[in-house]
XYZ file of C-alpha atoms in Angstrom:
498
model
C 20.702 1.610 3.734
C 21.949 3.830 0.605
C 20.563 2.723 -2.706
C 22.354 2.569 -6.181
C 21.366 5.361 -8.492
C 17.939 4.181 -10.158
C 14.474 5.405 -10.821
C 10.826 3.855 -11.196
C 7.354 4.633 -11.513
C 4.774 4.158 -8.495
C 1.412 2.866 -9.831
C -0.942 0.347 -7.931
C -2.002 -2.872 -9.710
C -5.874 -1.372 -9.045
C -4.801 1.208 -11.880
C -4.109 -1.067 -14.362
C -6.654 -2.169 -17.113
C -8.721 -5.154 -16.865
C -12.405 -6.793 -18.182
C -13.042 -7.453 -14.870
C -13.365 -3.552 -13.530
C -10.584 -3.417 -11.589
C -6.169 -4.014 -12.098
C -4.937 -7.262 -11.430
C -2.466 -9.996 -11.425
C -3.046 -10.939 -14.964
C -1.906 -10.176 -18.551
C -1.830 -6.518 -17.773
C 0.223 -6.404 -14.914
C 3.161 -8.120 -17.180
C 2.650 -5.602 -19.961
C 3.107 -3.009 -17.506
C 6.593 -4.661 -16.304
C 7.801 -4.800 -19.407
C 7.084 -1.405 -20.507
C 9.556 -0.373 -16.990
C 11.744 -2.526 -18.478
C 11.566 -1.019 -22.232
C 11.977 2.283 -20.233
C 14.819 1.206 -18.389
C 13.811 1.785 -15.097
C 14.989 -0.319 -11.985
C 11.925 0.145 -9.753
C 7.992 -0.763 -9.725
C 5.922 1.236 -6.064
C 2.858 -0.085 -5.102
C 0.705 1.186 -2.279
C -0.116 -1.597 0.509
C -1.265 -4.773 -0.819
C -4.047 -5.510 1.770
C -7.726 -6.292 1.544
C -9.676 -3.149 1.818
C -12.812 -2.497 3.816
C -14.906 0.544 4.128
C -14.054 3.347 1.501
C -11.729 1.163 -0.163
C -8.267 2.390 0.820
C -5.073 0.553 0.924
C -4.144 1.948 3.849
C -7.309 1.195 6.356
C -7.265 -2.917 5.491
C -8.542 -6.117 7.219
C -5.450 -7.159 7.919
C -1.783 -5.878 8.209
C -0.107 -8.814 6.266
C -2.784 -10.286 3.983
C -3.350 -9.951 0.294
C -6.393 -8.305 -1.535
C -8.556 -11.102 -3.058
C -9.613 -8.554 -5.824
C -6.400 -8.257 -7.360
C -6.926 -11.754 -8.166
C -6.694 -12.759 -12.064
C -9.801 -14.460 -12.895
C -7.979 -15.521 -16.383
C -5.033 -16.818 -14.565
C -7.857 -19.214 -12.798
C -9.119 -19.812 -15.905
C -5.561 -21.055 -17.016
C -5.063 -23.122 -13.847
C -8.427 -25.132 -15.089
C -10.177 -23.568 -12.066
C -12.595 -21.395 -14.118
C -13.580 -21.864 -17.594
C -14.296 -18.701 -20.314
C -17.843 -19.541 -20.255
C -18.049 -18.654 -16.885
C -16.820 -14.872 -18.137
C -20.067 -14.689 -20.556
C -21.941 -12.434 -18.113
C -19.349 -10.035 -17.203
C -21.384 -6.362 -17.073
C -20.106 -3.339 -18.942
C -18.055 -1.227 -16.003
C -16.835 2.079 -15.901
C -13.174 2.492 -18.227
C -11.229 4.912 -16.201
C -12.328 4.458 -12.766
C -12.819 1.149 -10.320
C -16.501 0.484 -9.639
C -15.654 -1.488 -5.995
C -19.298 -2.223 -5.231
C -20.145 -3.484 -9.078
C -16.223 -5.322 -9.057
C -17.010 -6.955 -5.611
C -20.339 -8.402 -7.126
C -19.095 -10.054 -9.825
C -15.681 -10.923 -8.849
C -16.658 -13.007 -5.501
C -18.853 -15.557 -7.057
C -16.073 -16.394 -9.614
C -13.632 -16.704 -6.783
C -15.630 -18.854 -4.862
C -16.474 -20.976 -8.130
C -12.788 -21.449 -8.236
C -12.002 -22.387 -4.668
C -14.827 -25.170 -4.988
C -13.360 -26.329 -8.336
C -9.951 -26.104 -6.830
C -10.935 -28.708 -3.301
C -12.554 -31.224 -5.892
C -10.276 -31.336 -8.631
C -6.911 -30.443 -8.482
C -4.227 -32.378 -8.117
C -2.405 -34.191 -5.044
C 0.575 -31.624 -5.763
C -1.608 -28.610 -5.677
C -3.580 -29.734 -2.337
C 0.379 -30.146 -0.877
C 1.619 -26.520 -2.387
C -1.545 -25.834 -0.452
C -1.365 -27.148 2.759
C 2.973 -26.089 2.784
C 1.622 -22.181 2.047
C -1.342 -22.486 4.829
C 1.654 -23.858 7.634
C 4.464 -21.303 6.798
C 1.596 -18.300 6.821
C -0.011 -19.656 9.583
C 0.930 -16.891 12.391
C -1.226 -14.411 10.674
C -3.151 -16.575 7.699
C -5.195 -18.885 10.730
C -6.617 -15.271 12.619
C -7.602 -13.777 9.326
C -9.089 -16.558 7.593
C -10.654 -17.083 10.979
C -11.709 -13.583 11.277
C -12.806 -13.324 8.040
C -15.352 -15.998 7.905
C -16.954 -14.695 10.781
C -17.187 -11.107 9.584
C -18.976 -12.727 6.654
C -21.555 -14.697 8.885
C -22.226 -11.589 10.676
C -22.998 -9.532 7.364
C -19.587 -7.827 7.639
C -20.355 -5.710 11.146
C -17.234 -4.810 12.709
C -15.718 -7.776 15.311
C -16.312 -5.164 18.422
C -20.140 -5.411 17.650
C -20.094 -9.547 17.407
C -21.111 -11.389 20.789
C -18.751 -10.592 23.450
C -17.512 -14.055 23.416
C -16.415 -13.749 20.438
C -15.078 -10.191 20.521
C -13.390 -10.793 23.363
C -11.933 -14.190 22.222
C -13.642 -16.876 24.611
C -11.345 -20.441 23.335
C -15.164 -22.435 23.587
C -17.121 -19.922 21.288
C -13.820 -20.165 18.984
C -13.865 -23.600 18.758
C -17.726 -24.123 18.136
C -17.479 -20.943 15.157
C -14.093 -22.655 13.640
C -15.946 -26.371 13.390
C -19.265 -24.377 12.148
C -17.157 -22.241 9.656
C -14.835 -24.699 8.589
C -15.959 -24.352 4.791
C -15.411 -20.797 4.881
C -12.041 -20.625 6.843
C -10.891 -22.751 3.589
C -12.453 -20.172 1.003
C -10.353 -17.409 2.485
C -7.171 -19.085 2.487
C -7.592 -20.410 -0.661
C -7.339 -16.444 -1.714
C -4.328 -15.878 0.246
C -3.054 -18.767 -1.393
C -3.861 -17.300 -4.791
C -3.034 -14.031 -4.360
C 0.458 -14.865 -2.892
C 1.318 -17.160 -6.093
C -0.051 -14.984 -8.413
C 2.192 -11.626 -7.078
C 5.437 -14.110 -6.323
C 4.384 -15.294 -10.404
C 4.964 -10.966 -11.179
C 7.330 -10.335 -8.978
C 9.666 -13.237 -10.375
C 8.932 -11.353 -13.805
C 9.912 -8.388 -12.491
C 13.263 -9.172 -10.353
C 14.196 -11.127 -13.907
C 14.144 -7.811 -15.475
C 15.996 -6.509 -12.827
C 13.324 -4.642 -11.558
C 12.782 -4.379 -7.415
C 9.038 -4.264 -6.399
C 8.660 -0.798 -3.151
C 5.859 -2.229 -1.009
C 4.163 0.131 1.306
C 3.703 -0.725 5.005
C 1.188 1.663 6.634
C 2.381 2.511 10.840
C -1.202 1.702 11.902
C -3.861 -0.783 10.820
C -7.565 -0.552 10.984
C -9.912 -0.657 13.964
C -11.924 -3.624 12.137
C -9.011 -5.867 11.487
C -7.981 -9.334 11.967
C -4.221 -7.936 13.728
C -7.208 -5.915 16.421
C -9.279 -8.357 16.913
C -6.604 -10.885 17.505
C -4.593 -8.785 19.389
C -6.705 -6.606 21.291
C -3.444 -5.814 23.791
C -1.420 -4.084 21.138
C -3.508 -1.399 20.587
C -5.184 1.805 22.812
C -8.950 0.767 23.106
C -11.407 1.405 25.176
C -12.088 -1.675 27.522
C -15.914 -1.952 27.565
C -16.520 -0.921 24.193
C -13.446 -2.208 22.577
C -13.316 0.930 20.154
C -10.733 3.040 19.821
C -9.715 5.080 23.028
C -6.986 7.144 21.100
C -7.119 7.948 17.770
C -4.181 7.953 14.856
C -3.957 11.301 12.904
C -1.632 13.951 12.292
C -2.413 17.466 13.415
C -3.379 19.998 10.899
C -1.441 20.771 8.132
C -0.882 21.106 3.847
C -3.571 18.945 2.552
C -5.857 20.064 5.883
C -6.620 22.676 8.407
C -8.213 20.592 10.815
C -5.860 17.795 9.932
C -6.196 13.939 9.958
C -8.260 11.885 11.948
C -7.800 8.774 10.525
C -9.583 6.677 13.190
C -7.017 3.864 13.799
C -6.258 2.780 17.472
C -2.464 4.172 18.179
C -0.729 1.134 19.824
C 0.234 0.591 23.144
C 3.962 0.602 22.810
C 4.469 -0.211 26.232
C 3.213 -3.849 25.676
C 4.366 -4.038 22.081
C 7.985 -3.256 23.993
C 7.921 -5.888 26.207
C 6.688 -8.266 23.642
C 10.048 -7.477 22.237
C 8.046 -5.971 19.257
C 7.173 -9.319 18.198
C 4.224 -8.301 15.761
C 5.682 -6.051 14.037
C 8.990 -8.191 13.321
C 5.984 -10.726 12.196
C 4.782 -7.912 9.620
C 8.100 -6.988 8.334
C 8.676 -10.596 7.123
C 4.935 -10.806 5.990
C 5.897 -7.922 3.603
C 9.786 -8.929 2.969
C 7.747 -12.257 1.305
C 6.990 -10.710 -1.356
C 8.300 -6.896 -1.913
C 12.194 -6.531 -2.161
C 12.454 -2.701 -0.722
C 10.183 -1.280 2.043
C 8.238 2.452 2.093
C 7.983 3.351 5.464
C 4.337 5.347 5.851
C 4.562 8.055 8.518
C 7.703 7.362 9.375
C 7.580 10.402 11.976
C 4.852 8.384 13.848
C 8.167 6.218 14.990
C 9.743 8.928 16.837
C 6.506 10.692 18.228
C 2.659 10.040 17.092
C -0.294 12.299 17.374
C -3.429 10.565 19.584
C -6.600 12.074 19.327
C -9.252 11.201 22.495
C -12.533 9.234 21.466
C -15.051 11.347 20.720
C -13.178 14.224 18.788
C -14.405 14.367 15.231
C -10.989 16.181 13.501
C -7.515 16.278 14.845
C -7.129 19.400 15.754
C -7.230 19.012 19.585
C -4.612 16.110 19.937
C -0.967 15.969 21.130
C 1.988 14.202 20.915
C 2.964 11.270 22.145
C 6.515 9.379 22.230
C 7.411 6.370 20.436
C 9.971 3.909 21.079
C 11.011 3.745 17.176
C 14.922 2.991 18.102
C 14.583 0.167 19.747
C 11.769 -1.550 17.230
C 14.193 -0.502 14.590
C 17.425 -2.003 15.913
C 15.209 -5.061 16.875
C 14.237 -5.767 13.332
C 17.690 -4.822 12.160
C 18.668 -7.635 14.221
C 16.447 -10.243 13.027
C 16.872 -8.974 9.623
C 19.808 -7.126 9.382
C 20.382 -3.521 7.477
C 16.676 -3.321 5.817
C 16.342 -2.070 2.363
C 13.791 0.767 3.961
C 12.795 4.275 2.723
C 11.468 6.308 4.834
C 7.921 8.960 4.456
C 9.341 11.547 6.576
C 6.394 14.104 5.319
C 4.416 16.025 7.677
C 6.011 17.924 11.154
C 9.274 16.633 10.872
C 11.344 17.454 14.329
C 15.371 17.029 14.371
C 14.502 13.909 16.683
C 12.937 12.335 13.791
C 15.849 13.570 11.031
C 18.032 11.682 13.900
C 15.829 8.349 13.698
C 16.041 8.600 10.073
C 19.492 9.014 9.388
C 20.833 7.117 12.997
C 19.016 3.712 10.416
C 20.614 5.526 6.893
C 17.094 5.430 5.957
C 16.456 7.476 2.848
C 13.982 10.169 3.122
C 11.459 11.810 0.684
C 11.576 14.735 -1.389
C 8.837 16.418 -3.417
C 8.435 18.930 -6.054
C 5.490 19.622 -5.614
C 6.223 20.887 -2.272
C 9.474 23.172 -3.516
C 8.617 26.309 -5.395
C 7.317 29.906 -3.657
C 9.384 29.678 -0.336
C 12.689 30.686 -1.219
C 16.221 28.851 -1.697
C 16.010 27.517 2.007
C 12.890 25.219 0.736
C 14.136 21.564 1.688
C 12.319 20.014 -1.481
C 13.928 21.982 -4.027
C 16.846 20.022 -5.678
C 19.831 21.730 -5.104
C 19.036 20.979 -1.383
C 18.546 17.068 -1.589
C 20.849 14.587 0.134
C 22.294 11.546 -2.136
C 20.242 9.294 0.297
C 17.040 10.614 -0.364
C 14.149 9.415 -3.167
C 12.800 11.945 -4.793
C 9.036 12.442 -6.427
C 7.056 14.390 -8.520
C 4.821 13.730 -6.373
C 2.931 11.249 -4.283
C -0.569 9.024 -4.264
C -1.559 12.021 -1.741
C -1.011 14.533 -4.130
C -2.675 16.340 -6.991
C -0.801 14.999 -10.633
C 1.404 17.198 -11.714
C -0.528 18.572 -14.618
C -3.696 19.046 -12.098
C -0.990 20.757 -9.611
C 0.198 23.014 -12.023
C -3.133 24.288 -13.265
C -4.070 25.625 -9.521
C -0.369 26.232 -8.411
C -0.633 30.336 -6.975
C 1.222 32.704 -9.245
C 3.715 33.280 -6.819
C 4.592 29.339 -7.019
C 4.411 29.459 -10.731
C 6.907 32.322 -11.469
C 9.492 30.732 -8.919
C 8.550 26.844 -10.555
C 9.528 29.046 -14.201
C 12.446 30.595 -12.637
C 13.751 27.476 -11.720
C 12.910 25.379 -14.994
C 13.505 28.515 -17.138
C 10.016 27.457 -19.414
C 7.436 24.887 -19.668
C 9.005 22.842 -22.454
C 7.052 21.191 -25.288
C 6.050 18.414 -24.171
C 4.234 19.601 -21.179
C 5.156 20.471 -17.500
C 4.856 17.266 -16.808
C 7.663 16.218 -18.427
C 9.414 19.506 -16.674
C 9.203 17.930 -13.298
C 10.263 14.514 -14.218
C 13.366 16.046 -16.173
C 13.688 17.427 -12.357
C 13.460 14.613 -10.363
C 15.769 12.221 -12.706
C 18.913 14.991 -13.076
C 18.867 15.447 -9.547
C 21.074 14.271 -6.999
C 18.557 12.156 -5.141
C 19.806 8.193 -5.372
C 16.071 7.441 -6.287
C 13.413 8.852 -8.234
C 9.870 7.879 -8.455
C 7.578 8.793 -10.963
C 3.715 8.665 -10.606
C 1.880 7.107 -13.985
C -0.384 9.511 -14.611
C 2.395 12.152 -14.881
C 4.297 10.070 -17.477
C 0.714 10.138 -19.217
C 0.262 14.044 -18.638
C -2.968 13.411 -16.982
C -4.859 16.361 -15.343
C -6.762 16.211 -11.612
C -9.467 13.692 -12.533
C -6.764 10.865 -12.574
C -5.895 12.173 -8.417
C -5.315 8.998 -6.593
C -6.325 10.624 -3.136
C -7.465 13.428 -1.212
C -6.631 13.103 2.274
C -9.293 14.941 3.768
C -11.859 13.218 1.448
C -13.177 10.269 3.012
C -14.709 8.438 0.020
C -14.336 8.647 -4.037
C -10.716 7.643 -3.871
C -8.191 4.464 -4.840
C -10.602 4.761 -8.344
C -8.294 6.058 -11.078
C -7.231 3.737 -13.903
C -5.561 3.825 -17.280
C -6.532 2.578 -20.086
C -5.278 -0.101 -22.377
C -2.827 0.584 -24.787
C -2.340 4.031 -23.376
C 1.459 3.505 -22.545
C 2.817 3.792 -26.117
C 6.444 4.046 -27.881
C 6.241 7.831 -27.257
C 6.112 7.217 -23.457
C 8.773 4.604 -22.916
C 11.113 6.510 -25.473
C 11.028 9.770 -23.502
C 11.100 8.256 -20.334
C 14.480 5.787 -21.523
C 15.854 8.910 -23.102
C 16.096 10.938 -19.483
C 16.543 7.349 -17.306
C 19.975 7.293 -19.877
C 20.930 11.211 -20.081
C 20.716 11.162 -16.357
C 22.398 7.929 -15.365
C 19.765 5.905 -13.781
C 19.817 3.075 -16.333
């Protein structure tokens, strides 16, 4: 689907500032739409939404189409009468630029639950109903995660394949007993789905009033301890006494590693997913269209063919590649949902099979600078080479900023980056790069946060070989100032994206 001429800025609502340790859907999160729209800019990124478990990444959650309950605005439960400011008297002194998930998770859960409790005794008959209507139109995913949820909590949060087999393996008499015993805590958890969902529909209303379209991310695979597993053990390649995974996701190596990616999620039977008539994934697609307006497609090559790594390997070097049926789950959810406002991360070992996926669904693909300079004219992500139907970036969460990129680029890389710009300019290669992106023929650009602030390498979002110290960075408040939106309105205008 080809998109108007626009650009945006891709930032995740952890980033943004906040008393309470970590972004969320409060005060801040508004301040931040309103500087894209003092900027002029058309579009707001955000990485996957979900829950997070074990090294806190947005891309390994506890379930495929819920909410994380830490983006949660204790304030804006203050203002629903659900928590008062004394109950904020405590809060401990957490790091400025960087999420503290262990210290946030401490104090934010026994405000949340303080809430849900004031919320079942005393709010009113019209709340309970707003309730119950969200809980019934959510139900195909919000009953097994609530469900799931509650039990990974009464079994001090081991993963469901290590629960009593019963219950791993789904017995409809041990379900029944645990829902009746867990009742109370079924509730909490879908009282922060409930939340979360009105809180985000609360920004992205803000947003789409500002004509301003929200990119949601949907990651191909989700992880091993999940509610979408658990409850749907048949979907997915595991191993059937253990239940862990028998193939492993990953990509082989490549830019950001030499033993590549072993990411650890099951791959998915696609056989059974086929005959289902891809029936969960249509079911995620409209869990995400609820409440992003344009979806980024994460390993979109992974559609076309997908790299499985046996059990027991520990990188993903020794893997191969497997077929996927991506055509037909793609016409399928063009025909429940007709042509999808998709873009598409065709990074990695991309094959003229997956160009053909890509383009056969007009999906837009992704450039990167940071990818374009030392390789010659022939280099794919250097401008003069981009499509119209393409979005390009600086670059992406994955990636170094640009300022930290720049400081360890190799000479040769440098001298052709100079070439091509003809000299750093005053205000900082930073500013180089976005200049780049925004003149160039790419129907989208999207602009990472910390290179609009110039930040160096310690405000990285991710390194994809590191395993844990990511998703932390975060900016501080009152850092985007009239210099920022007044250089970045100045190009959005010279450059027709407006």
């Amino acid at each position: 689907m080809p998109f108007p001429r626009s650009s945006g800025v891709l930032l995740h609502p952890t980033s943004l500032p906040s008393r309470f340790g970590i972004g969320d859907l409060g005060s801040e999160a508004y301040r931040f739409v309103e500087f894209l729209a003092e900027s002029r800019q058309k579009l707001w990124q955000v990485l996957p939404l979900g829950p997070t478990g074990y090294g806190n990444s947005p891309y390994m959650c506890f379930s495929a189409m819920a909410g994380n309950p830490l983006l949660i605005s204790p304030e804006r439960l203050r203002d629903e009468g659900l928590l008062s400011e004394e109950d904020f008297g405590d809060l401990p002194e957490f790091p400025a630029h960087k999420v503290d998930f262990e210290k946030v998770i401490e104090v934010k859960t026994p405000l949340l639950k303080k809430a849900c409790e004031n919320f079942k005794k005393e709010t009113s008959p019209k709340s309970q109903q707003r309730f119950k209507s969200f809980c019934t139109s959510k139900a195909y995913w919000l009953d097994d995660y609530a469900f799931f949820m509650a039990l990974r909590d009464a079994h001090e949060g081991e993963s469901w394949h290590k629960w009593e087999p019963e219950l791993a393996e789904r017995d409809p008499a041990t379900l029944a007993k645990f829902e009746q015993e867990l009742a109370d805590e079924i509730i909490y958890h879908k009282f922060l789905q409930f939340e979360f969902f009105r809180q985000w529909s609360d920004i992205k209303r803000f947003a789409n009033d500002r004509n301003i379209q929200i990119i949601g991310d949907i990651p191909i695979y989700v992880a091993h301890d999940s509610a979408d597993v658990w409850a749907h053990p048949e979907y997915f390649c595991l191993d059937e006494e253990s239940k862990e995974p028998a193939l492993m996701a990953g990509v082989p190596p490549d830019y950001f590693s030499e033993t590549g990616q072993l990411w650890g999620n099951p791959v998915y039977d696609w056989e059974i997913l086929q005959k289902d008539h891809f029936k969960w994934w249509v079911e995620r697609f409209q869990s995400l269209l609820d409440y992003v307006d344009i979806v980024r497609i994460d390993h979109f090559r992974g559609f076309e063919a997908y790299w499985a790594v046996e059990r027991g390997e520990e990188t993903a070097i020794n893997g191969e590649w497997i077929k996927a049926p991506g055509e037909g789950l793609f016409q399928v959810i063009r025909d429940k949902f007709g042509k999808l406002p998709v873009l598409a991360e065709d990074l990695g070992v991309i094959t003229p099979e997956v160009e053909k996926l890509r383009d056969d669904f007009e999906f837009p693909g992704m450039k990167i600078l940071h990818f374009a300079f030392g390789s010659g004219a022939g280099n794919p992500y250097l401008p003069f080479n981009y499509e119209r139907n393409s979005v390009v970036y600086t670059g992406t969460h994955d990636n170094n900023t640009t300022v930290g990129w720049y400081e360890f680029l190799p000479e040769h890389e440098k001298q052709g980056l100079l070439a091509y710009i003809g000299c750093v300019s005053s205000e900082g290669v930073h500013w180089d790069l976005i200049r780049l992106a925004l003149s160039s023929v790419a129907n989208q650009a999207i602009i990472p946060l910390q290179d609009i602030l110039g930040l160096g390498g310690a405000a990285r979002m991710n390194v994809p070989s590191e395993g844990v110290g990511n998703w932390e960075w975060r900016y501080l408040p009152g850092a985007l100032t009239y210099r920022e939106i007044e250089l970045f309105r100045k190009l959005t205008e010279t450059f027709g994206r407006a």
